[in-house]
C-alpha atoms as a printed R data frame, in Angstrom:
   type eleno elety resid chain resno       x       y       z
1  ATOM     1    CA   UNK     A     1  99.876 120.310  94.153
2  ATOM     2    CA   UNK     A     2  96.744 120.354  92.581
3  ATOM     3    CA   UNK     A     3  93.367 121.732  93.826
4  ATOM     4    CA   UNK     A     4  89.779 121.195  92.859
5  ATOM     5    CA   UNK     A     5  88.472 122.879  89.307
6  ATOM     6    CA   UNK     A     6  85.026 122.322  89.757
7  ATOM     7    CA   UNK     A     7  83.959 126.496  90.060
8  ATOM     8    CA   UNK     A     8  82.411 128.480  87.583
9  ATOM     9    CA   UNK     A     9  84.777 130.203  85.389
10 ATOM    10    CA   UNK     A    10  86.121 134.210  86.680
11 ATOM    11    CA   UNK     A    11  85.753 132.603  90.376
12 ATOM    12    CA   UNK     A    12  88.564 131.517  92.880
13 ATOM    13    CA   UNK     A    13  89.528 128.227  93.196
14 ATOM    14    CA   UNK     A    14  89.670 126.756  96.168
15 ATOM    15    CA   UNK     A    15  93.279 126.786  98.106
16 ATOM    16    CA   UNK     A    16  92.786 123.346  99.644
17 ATOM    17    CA   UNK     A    17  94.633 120.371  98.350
18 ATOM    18    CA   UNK     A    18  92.773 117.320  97.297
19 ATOM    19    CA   UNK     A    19  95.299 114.892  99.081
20 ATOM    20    CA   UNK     A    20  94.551 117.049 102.270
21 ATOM    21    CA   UNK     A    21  90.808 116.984 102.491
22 ATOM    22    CA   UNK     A    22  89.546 114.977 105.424
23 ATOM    23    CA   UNK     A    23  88.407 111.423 106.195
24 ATOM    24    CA   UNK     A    24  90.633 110.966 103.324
25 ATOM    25    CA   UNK     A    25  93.438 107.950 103.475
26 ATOM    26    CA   UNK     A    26  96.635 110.624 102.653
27 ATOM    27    CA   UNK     A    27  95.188 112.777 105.654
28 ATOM    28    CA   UNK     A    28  96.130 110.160 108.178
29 ATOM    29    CA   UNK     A    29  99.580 109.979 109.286
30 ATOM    30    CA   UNK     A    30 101.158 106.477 109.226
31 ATOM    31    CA   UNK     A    31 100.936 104.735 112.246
32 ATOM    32    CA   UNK     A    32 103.714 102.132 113.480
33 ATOM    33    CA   UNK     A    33 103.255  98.404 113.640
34 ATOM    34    CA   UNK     A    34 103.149  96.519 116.614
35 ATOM    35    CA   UNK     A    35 107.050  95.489 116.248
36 ATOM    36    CA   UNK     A    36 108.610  98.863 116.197
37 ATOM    37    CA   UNK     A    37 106.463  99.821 118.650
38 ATOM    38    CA   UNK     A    38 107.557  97.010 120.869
39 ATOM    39    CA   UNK     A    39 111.379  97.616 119.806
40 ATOM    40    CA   UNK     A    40 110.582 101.568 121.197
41 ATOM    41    CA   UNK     A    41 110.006 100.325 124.170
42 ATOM    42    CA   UNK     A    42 112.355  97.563 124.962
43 ATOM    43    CA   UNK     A    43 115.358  98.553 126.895
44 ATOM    44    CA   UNK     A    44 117.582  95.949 125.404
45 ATOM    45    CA   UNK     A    45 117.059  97.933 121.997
46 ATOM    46    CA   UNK     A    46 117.696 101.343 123.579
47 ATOM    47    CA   UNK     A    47 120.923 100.356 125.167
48 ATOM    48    CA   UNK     A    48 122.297  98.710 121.843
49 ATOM    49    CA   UNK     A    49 121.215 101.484 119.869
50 ATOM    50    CA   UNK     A    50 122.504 104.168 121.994
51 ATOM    51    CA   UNK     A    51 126.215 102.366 122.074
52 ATOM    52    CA   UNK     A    52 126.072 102.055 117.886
53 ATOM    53    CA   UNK     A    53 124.821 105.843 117.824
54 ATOM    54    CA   UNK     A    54 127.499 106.615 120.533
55 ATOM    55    CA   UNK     A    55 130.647 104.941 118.438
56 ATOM    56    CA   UNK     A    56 129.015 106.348 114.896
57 ATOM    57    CA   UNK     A    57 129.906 109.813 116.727
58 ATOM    58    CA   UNK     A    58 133.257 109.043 118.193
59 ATOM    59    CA   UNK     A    59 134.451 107.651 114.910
60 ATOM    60    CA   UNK     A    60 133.228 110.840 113.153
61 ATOM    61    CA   UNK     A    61 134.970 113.180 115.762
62 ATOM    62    CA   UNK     A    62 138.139 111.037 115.619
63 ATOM    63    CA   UNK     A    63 138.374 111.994 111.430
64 ATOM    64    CA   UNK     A    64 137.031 115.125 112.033
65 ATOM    65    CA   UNK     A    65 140.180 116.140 113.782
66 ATOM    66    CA   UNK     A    66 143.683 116.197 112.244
């Protein structure tokens, strides 16, 4: 992390991060595209994805057991 060193000498420096500062391009989070924001919402997706999440978890609990 590195903050600003611009102060006299035998004064504080500053606690604020220079990535962190606004109106700055790292201050904004990233923001999705217009495909995975259309996969988020389509229930074709959601259904597939829960089934593949569902058997990940069965298969885990199946070796988990002796």
């Amino acid at each position: 992390m590195t903050t600003d060193t611009t102060t006299q000498p035998g004064t504080a420096l500053p606690t604020t991060p220079k990535n962190k500062e606004p109106y700055q391009q790292a201050y904004y989070p990233p923001v999705p595209t217009g495909f995975t924001r259309f996969m988020r919402g389509n229930l074709i997706w959601q259904f597939w994805r829960f089934i593949a999440i569902n058997i990940k978890m069965f298969k885990l609990m199946l070796s988990s057991h002796h």
